[in-house]
Coordinates of C-alpha atoms in Angstrom, one line a residue:
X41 CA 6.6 -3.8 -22.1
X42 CA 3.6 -2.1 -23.4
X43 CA 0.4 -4.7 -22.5
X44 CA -1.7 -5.6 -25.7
X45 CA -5.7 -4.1 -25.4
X46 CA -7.2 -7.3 -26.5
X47 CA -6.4 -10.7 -25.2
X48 CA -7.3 -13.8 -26.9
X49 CA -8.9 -15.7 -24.3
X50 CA -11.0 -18.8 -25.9
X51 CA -12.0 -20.3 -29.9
X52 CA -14.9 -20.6 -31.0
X53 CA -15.0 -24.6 -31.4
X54 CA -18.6 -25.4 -32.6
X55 CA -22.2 -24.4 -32.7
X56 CA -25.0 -25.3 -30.0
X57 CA -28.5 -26.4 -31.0
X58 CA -30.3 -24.5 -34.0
X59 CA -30.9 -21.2 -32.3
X60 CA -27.6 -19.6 -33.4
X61 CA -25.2 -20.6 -29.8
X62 CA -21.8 -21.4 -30.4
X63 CA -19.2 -23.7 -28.0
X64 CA -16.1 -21.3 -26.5
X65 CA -13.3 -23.5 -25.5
X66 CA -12.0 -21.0 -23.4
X67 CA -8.4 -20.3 -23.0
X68 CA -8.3 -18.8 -19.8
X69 CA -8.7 -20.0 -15.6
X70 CA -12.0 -21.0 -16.0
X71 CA -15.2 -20.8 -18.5
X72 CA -16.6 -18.9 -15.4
X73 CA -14.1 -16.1 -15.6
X74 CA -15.2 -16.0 -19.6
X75 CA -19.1 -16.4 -19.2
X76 CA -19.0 -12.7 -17.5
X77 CA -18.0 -10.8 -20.4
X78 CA -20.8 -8.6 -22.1
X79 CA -19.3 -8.2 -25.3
X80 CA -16.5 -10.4 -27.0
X81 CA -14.4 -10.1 -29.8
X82 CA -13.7 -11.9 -32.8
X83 CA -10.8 -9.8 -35.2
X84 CA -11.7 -6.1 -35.0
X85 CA -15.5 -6.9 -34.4
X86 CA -17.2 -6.8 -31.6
X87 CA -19.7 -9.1 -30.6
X88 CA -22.5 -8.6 -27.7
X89 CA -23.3 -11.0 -25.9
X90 CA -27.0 -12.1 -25.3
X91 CA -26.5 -15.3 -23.5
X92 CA -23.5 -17.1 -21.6
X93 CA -23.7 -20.3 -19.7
X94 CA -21.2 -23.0 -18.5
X95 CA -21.6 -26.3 -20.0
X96 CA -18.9 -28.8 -18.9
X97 CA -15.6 -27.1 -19.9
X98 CA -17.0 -24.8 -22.4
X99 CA -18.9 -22.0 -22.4
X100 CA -22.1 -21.7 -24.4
X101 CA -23.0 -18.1 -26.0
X102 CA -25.5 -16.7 -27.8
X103 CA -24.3 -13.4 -29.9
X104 CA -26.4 -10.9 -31.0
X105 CA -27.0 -10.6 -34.4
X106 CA -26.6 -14.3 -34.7
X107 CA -29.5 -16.2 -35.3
X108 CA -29.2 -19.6 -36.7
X109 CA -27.3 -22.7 -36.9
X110 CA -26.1 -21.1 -40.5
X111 CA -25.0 -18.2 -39.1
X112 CA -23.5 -19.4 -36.2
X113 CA -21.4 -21.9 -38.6
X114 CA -19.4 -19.2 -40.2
X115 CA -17.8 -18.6 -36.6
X116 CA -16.7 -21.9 -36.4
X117 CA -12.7 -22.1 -35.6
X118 CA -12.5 -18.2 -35.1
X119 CA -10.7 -16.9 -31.9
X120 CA -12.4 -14.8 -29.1
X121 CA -11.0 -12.3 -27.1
X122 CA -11.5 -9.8 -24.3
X123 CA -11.1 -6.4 -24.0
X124 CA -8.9 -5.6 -21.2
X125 CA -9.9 -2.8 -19.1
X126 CA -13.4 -5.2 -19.3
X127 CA -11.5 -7.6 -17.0
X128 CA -11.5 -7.3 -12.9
X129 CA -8.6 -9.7 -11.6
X130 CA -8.3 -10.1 -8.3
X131 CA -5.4 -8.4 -6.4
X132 CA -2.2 -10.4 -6.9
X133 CA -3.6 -11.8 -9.9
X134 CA -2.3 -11.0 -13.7
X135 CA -3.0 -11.9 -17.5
X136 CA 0.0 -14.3 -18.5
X137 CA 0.5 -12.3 -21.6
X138 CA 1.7 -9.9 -19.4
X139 CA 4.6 -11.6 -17.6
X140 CA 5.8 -13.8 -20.8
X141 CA 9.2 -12.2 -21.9
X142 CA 10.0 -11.3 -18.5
X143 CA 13.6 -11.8 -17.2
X144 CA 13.3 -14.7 -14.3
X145 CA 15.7 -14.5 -11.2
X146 CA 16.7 -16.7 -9.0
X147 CA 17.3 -15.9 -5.4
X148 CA 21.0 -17.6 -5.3
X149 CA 22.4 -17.1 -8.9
X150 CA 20.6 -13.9 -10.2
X151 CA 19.0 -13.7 -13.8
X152 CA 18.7 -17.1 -15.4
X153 CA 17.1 -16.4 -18.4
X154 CA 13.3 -14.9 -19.6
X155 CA 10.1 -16.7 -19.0
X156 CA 8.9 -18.3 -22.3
X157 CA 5.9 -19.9 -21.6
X158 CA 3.5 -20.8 -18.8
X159 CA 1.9 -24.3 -19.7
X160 CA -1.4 -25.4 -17.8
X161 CA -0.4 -28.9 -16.8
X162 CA -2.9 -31.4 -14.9
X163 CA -0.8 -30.6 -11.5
X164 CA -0.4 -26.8 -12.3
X165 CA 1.1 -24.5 -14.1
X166 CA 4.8 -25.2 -14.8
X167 CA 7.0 -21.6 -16.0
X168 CA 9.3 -22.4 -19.2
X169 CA 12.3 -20.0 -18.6
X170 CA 14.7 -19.7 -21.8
X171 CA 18.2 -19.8 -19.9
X172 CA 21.2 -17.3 -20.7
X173 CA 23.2 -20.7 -21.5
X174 CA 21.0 -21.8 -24.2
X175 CA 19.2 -24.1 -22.0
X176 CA 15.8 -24.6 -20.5
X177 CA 14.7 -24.5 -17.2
X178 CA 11.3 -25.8 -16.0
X179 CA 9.4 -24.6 -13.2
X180 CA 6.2 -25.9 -11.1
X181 CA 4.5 -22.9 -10.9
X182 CA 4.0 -23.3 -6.7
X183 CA 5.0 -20.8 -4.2
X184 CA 7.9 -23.2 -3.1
X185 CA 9.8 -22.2 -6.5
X186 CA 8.0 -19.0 -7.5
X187 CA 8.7 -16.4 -4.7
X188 CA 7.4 -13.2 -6.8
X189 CA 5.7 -12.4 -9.8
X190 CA 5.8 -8.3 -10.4
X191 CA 4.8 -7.3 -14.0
X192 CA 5.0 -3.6 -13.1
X193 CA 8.4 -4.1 -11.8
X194 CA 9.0 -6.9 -14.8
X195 CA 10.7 -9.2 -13.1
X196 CA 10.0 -13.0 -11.9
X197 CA 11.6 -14.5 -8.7
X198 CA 12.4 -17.9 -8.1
X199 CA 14.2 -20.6 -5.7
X200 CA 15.7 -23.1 -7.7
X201 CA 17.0 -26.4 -6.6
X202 CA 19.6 -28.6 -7.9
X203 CA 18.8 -30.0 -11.0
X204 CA 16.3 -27.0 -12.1

């Protein structure tokens, strides 16, 4: 599967103040993970970044080039995103771009269908695996259920229990 460049990883939600800051809602672990970038995207264009701070769950950011409230307006409900080889993920770590459409396995009764989504719940993240039998299998996403996650090998192995 060949990995998109450019991840979308927040939206541009509102402005901040008059100086020309806009509000990321970010899209991915943490606004932390997002405040490090130097330059963002938005579309095709890239954006440096002057300024990036946390500010409850968003991240504030001044953009280059971007000097008012007016200006800042016209980015209002536009999606940011990173450019890949930008981002340093720890080891063990990946992009869940990368392992949606993967086949899922599970350690007693082999493939059981492709991982459709990964939501972010309040107690974790819980895998969405499209079965082979036109059903649905939800996962916690907890080491207890998920025993391996290879992208390179593309392949996703779990433990199911009755039920799952």
């Amino acid at each position: 599967m060949e990995k998109k460049q450019f991840l979308e990883s927040g939206k541009i939600v509102n402005t901040h103040g008059i100086k020309g800051e806009v509000k990321i809602q970010p899209w991915c672990d943490s606004p932390e993970f997002l405040k490090k970038f130097k330059t963002l995207y938005i579309g095709s264009e890239a954006y440096k970044v002057i300024s990036a701070r946390v500010h409850k769950d968003c991240v504030i950011v001044l953009f280059d080039g971007i000097n008012d409230v007016n200006e800042a307006m016209r980015l209002k409900n536009k999606v940011v995103s990173i450019n890949r080889s930008d981002a340093k993920l720890p080891k063990g770590k990946w992009f869940i771009q990368d392992i949606i459409g993967l086949p899922v396995f599970d350690e007693k009764r082999g493939e059981i269908g492709t991982l459709r989504e990964v939501l972010d719940m309040p107690a974790g993240d819980l895998y969405v695996v499209a079965g082979h039998d036109g059903g649905e299998h939800m996962i916690p996403g907890v080491p207890e259920f998920v025993k391996d996650i290879d992208p390179e090998a593309g392949r996703i192995t779990v433990a199911l229990i009755e039920g799952m």
